[in-house]
């Protein structure tokens, strides 16, 4: 059976393409500081299975207690693990945004959860997901503070995926720092560092009221959720020089994005949706399959948004000028 949640950006069975707009990794990457750290990893040894020093570094980076840090093999692994933990606690209903990453629903279906999209009645919801900025639209979820209040009244967890927060180019986050302390946070630095091939992530548990769920999440973790390279990437993420490179890359991406949108508007009749990130959605207003086939033959790939619940639209990352010219020529 073809499960739409199995669809992802990036390389597929046909391999990689020279100009891949389908993945949301930082087009300025890979981060040279992270790359150097990865190349110096001693892969002959196991990393610390409890990631004690790494958890301390991540906690200091976010200004939280290290007991709140949960190490994960990837964002997808964390999504499945916390869904399983909520199911163990008796959860039966998951709330998802109208358009969202497919693994939220995939994990929910694996545990036979009922899935609701932006419900009006929160009294039946046992786990709620959000993403800030959102994917595939790259926009701020304005209803997130109200969702948080509704779920707190229910005493049920909210998980906010911050995969694209480090790649926000405009706009403001949906939550204040105090509000972030009330949700489960999911962080995946590999996108921001342009190293999506390294699978590593971490969660931050809410400041209060999450002990039982955190214990179940910890109990479900495999031994060594991170390999040595994943541990190195997360450690590098906390360094000041890495963050300085990331800040500079955001300036570059902002310039590239402005040019990319202007040239697409001049060269096509595509409808471009607004976004605050290094990616945005477009509606080509033509059948997608022949368009994507033609682009792929020219070494260009875009992301079909059908698996996000947005048929007829494509998501594209912001890439360097050479890739943009390849896209325009292929169109």
Coordinates of C-alpha atoms in Angstrom, one line a residue:
X1 CA 0.0 0.0 0.0
X2 CA 1.3 3.5 -0.9
X3 CA 1.2 5.5 2.3
X4 CA 1.5 9.2 1.5
X5 CA 3.2 9.8 4.9
X6 CA 6.2 7.8 3.4
X7 CA 6.8 10.6 0.9
X8 CA 9.7 12.9 1.7
X9 CA 11.8 15.5 0.0
X10 CA 15.4 14.8 -1.1
X11 CA 16.8 11.8 -2.9
X12 CA 14.6 8.9 -3.8
X13 CA 15.0 5.5 -5.6
X14 CA 16.2 7.4 -8.7
X15 CA 19.0 9.1 -6.6
X16 CA 19.8 12.7 -6.0
X17 CA 19.4 15.6 -8.4
X18 CA 21.8 18.5 -8.9
X19 CA 19.2 21.1 -8.0
X20 CA 17.0 19.8 -5.2
X21 CA 14.3 22.2 -4.2
X22 CA 12.3 19.5 -2.6
X23 CA 14.3 19.4 0.7
X24 CA 14.2 22.1 3.3
X25 CA 17.8 22.0 4.3
X26 CA 19.8 25.3 4.4
X27 CA 20.8 26.1 0.9
X28 CA 24.0 27.7 2.2
X29 CA 25.2 24.5 3.8
X30 CA 26.7 22.3 4.7
X31 CA 27.9 24.4 7.6
X32 CA 31.7 24.1 7.4
X33 CA 32.1 24.0 11.2
X34 CA 29.7 21.1 11.5
X35 CA 31.3 19.4 8.5
X36 CA 34.7 19.6 10.2
X37 CA 33.3 18.2 13.4
X38 CA 31.7 15.3 11.6
X39 CA 34.9 14.5 9.7
X40 CA 36.9 14.4 13.0
X41 CA 34.5 11.9 14.7
X42 CA 36.1 8.7 16.1
X43 CA 33.7 6.2 14.7
X44 CA 35.6 3.3 16.2
X45 CA 34.0 3.9 19.6
X46 CA 30.5 4.0 21.0
X47 CA 29.2 7.4 22.1
X48 CA 27.9 7.8 25.7
X49 CA 24.5 5.9 25.6
X50 CA 23.0 8.4 28.1
X51 CA 24.4 11.4 26.3
X52 CA 25.1 13.1 29.7
X53 CA 27.6 15.8 28.6
X54 CA 25.6 16.4 25.4
X55 CA 22.3 16.9 27.4
X56 CA 24.1 19.4 29.7
X57 CA 25.4 21.3 26.6
X58 CA 22.0 21.4 25.0
X59 CA 20.3 22.4 28.3
X60 CA 22.8 25.3 28.7
X61 CA 22.2 26.4 25.1
X62 CA 18.4 26.6 25.8
X63 CA 18.7 27.8 29.4
X64 CA 16.8 24.8 30.8
X65 CA 17.5 22.0 33.3
X66 CA 19.3 19.1 31.7
X67 CA 16.6 16.7 33.1
X68 CA 14.2 18.2 30.5
X69 CA 16.4 17.2 27.5
X70 CA 15.4 14.0 25.6
X71 CA 17.8 12.7 23.0
X72 CA 16.3 11.2 19.9
X73 CA 17.6 9.4 16.9
X74 CA 15.7 11.8 14.6
X75 CA 12.6 13.9 14.6
X76 CA 10.6 11.0 13.2
X77 CA 11.9 8.7 15.9
X78 CA 10.8 11.2 18.6
X79 CA 7.4 11.6 16.9
X80 CA 6.8 7.9 17.0
X81 CA 8.2 7.5 20.5
X82 CA 6.1 10.2 22.2
X83 CA 3.0 9.0 20.4
X84 CA 3.6 5.5 21.8
X85 CA 4.2 7.0 25.3
X86 CA 0.8 8.9 25.1
X87 CA -0.9 5.7 23.9
X88 CA 0.6 3.8 26.9
X89 CA -1.0 6.4 29.1
X90 CA -4.4 5.8 27.6
X91 CA -4.4 8.3 24.8
X92 CA -6.8 7.7 21.9
X93 CA -7.1 11.0 19.9
X94 CA -4.5 13.1 18.2
X95 CA -5.0 16.7 16.9
X96 CA -3.0 17.7 13.8
X97 CA -2.7 21.0 11.9
X98 CA -4.7 21.2 8.7
X99 CA -1.5 20.7 6.7
X100 CA 1.4 18.9 8.4
X101 CA 4.4 16.5 8.1
X102 CA 3.1 13.0 7.4
X103 CA 4.9 11.3 10.3
X104 CA 2.5 12.8 12.9
X105 CA -0.4 11.0 11.3
X106 CA 1.7 7.9 10.5
X107 CA 2.7 7.5 14.2
X108 CA -0.9 8.1 15.3
X109 CA -2.3 5.4 12.9
X110 CA 0.3 3.0 14.2
X111 CA -1.3 3.2 17.6
X112 CA -4.9 3.3 16.3
X113 CA -5.5 6.9 17.4
X114 CA -8.4 8.9 16.1
X115 CA -7.0 11.8 14.1
X116 CA -8.7 15.2 14.0
X117 CA -7.6 18.3 12.1
X118 CA -7.9 21.5 14.1
X119 CA -10.8 20.4 16.2
X120 CA -13.5 22.7 17.7
X121 CA -13.9 20.4 20.7
X122 CA -10.6 19.9 22.5
X123 CA -12.1 17.8 25.3
X124 CA -11.4 14.5 23.4
X125 CA -7.8 15.3 22.3
X126 CA -5.0 13.5 24.1
X127 CA -2.0 14.8 22.1
X128 CA -1.8 17.9 19.9
X129 CA 0.9 18.7 17.3
X130 CA 2.0 22.0 15.9
X131 CA 4.9 23.2 13.9
X132 CA 6.4 26.8 14.1
X133 CA 7.1 27.8 11.4
X134 CA 4.7 25.4 9.7
X135 CA 5.5 23.0 6.9
X136 CA 4.8 23.0 4.1
X137 CA 3.6 26.6 4.2
X138 CA 6.4 28.1 6.2
X139 CA 4.0 30.3 8.2
X140 CA 3.4 31.1 11.8
X141 CA 0.6 29.1 13.4
X142 CA -1.4 31.9 14.8
X143 CA -3.8 29.6 16.7
X144 CA -1.1 27.9 18.7
X145 CA -1.5 30.0 21.9
X146 CA -5.2 29.2 22.0
X147 CA -4.4 25.5 21.3
X148 CA -2.0 25.5 24.3
X149 CA -4.6 26.9 26.6
X150 CA -7.2 24.4 25.5
X151 CA -4.8 21.5 26.0
X152 CA -3.6 22.7 29.4
X153 CA -7.3 22.7 30.5
X154 CA -7.4 19.1 29.3
X155 CA -4.0 18.4 31.0
X156 CA -2.8 16.8 27.8
X157 CA 0.5 17.4 26.0
X158 CA 1.3 19.7 23.1
X159 CA 4.3 19.1 21.0
X160 CA 5.7 21.9 18.8
X161 CA 8.0 21.0 16.1
X162 CA 10.7 23.7 15.8
X163 CA 12.6 22.1 12.9
X164 CA 12.4 25.4 10.9
X165 CA 12.6 27.9 13.7
X166 CA 16.4 28.4 13.1
X167 CA 15.5 29.1 9.4
X168 CA 12.9 31.8 10.1
X169 CA 13.7 34.7 7.8
X170 CA 10.8 37.0 8.7
X171 CA 8.0 37.3 11.2
X172 CA 7.8 36.4 14.9
X173 CA 7.4 33.0 16.7
X174 CA 3.9 32.1 17.8
X175 CA 4.9 31.5 21.4
X176 CA 6.7 33.6 24.0
X177 CA 9.6 32.1 25.9
X178 CA 7.2 31.4 28.9
X179 CA 4.7 29.7 26.6
X180 CA 7.5 27.5 25.1
X181 CA 8.2 26.2 28.6
X182 CA 4.7 24.8 28.7
X183 CA 5.0 22.6 25.6
X184 CA 7.1 19.7 24.4
X185 CA 9.7 21.2 22.0
X186 CA 11.2 19.2 19.2
X187 CA 14.5 20.4 17.6
X188 CA 16.3 19.0 14.6
X189 CA 19.4 21.1 13.7
X190 CA 20.4 19.1 10.7
X191 CA 18.2 21.2 8.4
X192 CA 19.5 24.5 9.7
X193 CA 23.1 23.2 9.3
X194 CA 22.6 21.8 5.8
X195 CA 23.4 18.3 7.0
X196 CA 20.1 16.5 6.5
X197 CA 21.9 13.2 6.0
X198 CA 22.8 13.1 9.7
X199 CA 19.8 12.0 11.7
X200 CA 19.8 13.5 15.2
X201 CA 17.3 15.4 17.2
X202 CA 16.2 16.2 20.7
X203 CA 13.2 17.2 22.7
X204 CA 12.7 19.5 25.6
X205 CA 10.0 18.5 28.1
X206 CA 7.7 21.2 29.6
X207 CA 9.0 22.8 32.7
X208 CA 6.2 21.4 34.9
X209 CA 3.6 18.7 34.8
X210 CA 5.3 16.3 32.4
X211 CA 7.2 13.9 34.7
X212 CA 5.1 10.8 34.0
X213 CA 5.1 11.3 30.2
X214 CA 8.8 12.0 30.2
X215 CA 9.4 8.8 32.2
X216 CA 7.5 6.8 29.5
X217 CA 9.3 8.6 26.7
X218 CA 12.7 7.7 28.4
X219 CA 11.7 4.1 29.0
X220 CA 10.8 3.7 25.3
X221 CA 14.2 4.9 24.1
X222 CA 16.5 2.5 22.4
X223 CA 20.1 2.0 23.6
X224 CA 22.3 4.5 21.9
X225 CA 19.6 6.6 20.1
X226 CA 22.5 8.6 18.6
X227 CA 25.5 7.4 16.8
X228 CA 28.8 9.2 17.1
X229 CA 28.1 11.5 14.1
X230 CA 24.7 12.4 15.4
X231 CA 26.1 13.3 18.8
X232 CA 28.8 15.4 17.1
X233 CA 26.3 17.3 15.1
X234 CA 24.2 18.2 18.2
X235 CA 27.2 19.2 20.2
X236 CA 28.4 21.4 17.3
X237 CA 24.9 23.0 17.2
X238 CA 25.5 24.6 20.6
X239 CA 28.8 26.4 19.6
X240 CA 28.9 30.1 19.2
X241 CA 30.7 30.0 15.8
X242 CA 28.1 27.6 14.5
X243 CA 25.3 30.0 15.4
X244 CA 27.2 32.9 13.9
X245 CA 27.5 31.0 10.6
X246 CA 23.8 30.2 10.8
X247 CA 22.9 33.9 11.4
X248 CA 25.0 34.9 8.4
X249 CA 23.3 32.2 6.2
X250 CA 19.9 33.6 7.1
X251 CA 20.9 37.0 5.6
X252 CA 22.0 35.2 2.4
X253 CA 18.9 33.1 2.2
X254 CA 16.7 36.2 2.6
X255 CA 18.4 37.8 -0.4
X256 CA 18.2 34.6 -2.5
X257 CA 14.5 34.2 -1.5
X258 CA 13.6 37.7 -2.7
X259 CA 15.3 37.2 -6.0
X260 CA 13.8 33.7 -6.4
X261 CA 10.2 34.9 -5.8
X262 CA 10.6 37.9 -8.1
X263 CA 12.0 35.9 -11.0
X264 CA 9.4 33.2 -10.6
X265 CA 6.7 35.8 -10.7
X266 CA 8.2 37.4 -13.8
X267 CA 8.8 34.1 -15.7
X268 CA 5.6 32.1 -14.8
X269 CA 2.0 32.4 -14.0
X270 CA 2.4 30.3 -10.8
X271 CA 0.7 31.5 -7.7
X272 CA 3.2 32.0 -4.9
X273 CA 2.1 31.7 -1.3
X274 CA 3.7 33.8 1.5
X275 CA 6.1 32.3 4.0
X276 CA 8.5 33.3 6.8
X277 CA 11.1 30.6 6.0
X278 CA 13.7 29.4 3.5
X279 CA 10.9 27.6 1.6
X280 CA 7.5 28.4 0.3
X281 CA 4.6 26.8 -1.7
X282 CA 3.6 27.5 -5.2
X283 CA 0.5 26.6 -7.2
X284 CA 1.6 26.0 -10.8
X285 CA -2.0 25.9 -12.2
X286 CA -1.0 23.0 -14.5
X287 CA -1.1 19.2 -14.0
X288 CA 1.8 18.4 -11.6
X289 CA 2.9 14.9 -12.8
X290 CA 4.1 16.0 -16.3
X291 CA 5.6 19.1 -14.8
X292 CA 7.6 17.2 -12.1
X293 CA 8.7 14.6 -14.7
X294 CA 10.0 17.3 -17.0
X295 CA 11.8 19.1 -14.2
X296 CA 13.3 15.9 -12.9
X297 CA 14.7 15.1 -16.4
X298 CA 16.4 18.5 -16.3
X299 CA 18.0 17.7 -12.9
X300 CA 15.5 19.8 -10.8
X301 CA 13.2 18.4 -8.1
X302 CA 10.3 20.1 -6.3
X303 CA 8.1 18.6 -3.5
X304 CA 4.5 17.6 -4.3
X305 CA 2.4 18.8 -1.4
X306 CA -0.3 16.2 -1.7
X307 CA 1.1 14.2 1.3
X308 CA 0.7 17.4 3.4
X309 CA -3.0 17.6 2.5
X310 CA -2.3 20.3 -0.1
X311 CA -2.9 18.8 -3.5
X312 CA -2.1 20.9 -6.6
X313 CA 0.7 22.7 -4.8
X314 CA 4.5 22.3 -4.8
X315 CA 6.9 23.3 -2.0
X316 CA 10.3 24.7 -3.0
X317 CA 13.4 25.5 -1.0
X318 CA 15.4 28.7 -1.5
X319 CA 18.6 27.7 -3.3
X320 CA 21.7 29.4 -4.7
X321 CA 21.4 31.4 -8.0
X322 CA 22.8 28.6 -10.1
X323 CA 20.1 26.3 -9.0
X324 CA 17.5 29.0 -9.6
X325 CA 18.7 29.5 -13.2
X326 CA 18.5 25.7 -13.7
X327 CA 14.9 25.8 -12.4
X328 CA 13.9 28.7 -14.7
X329 CA 15.5 27.1 -17.7
X330 CA 13.7 23.8 -17.0
X331 CA 10.3 25.6 -16.6

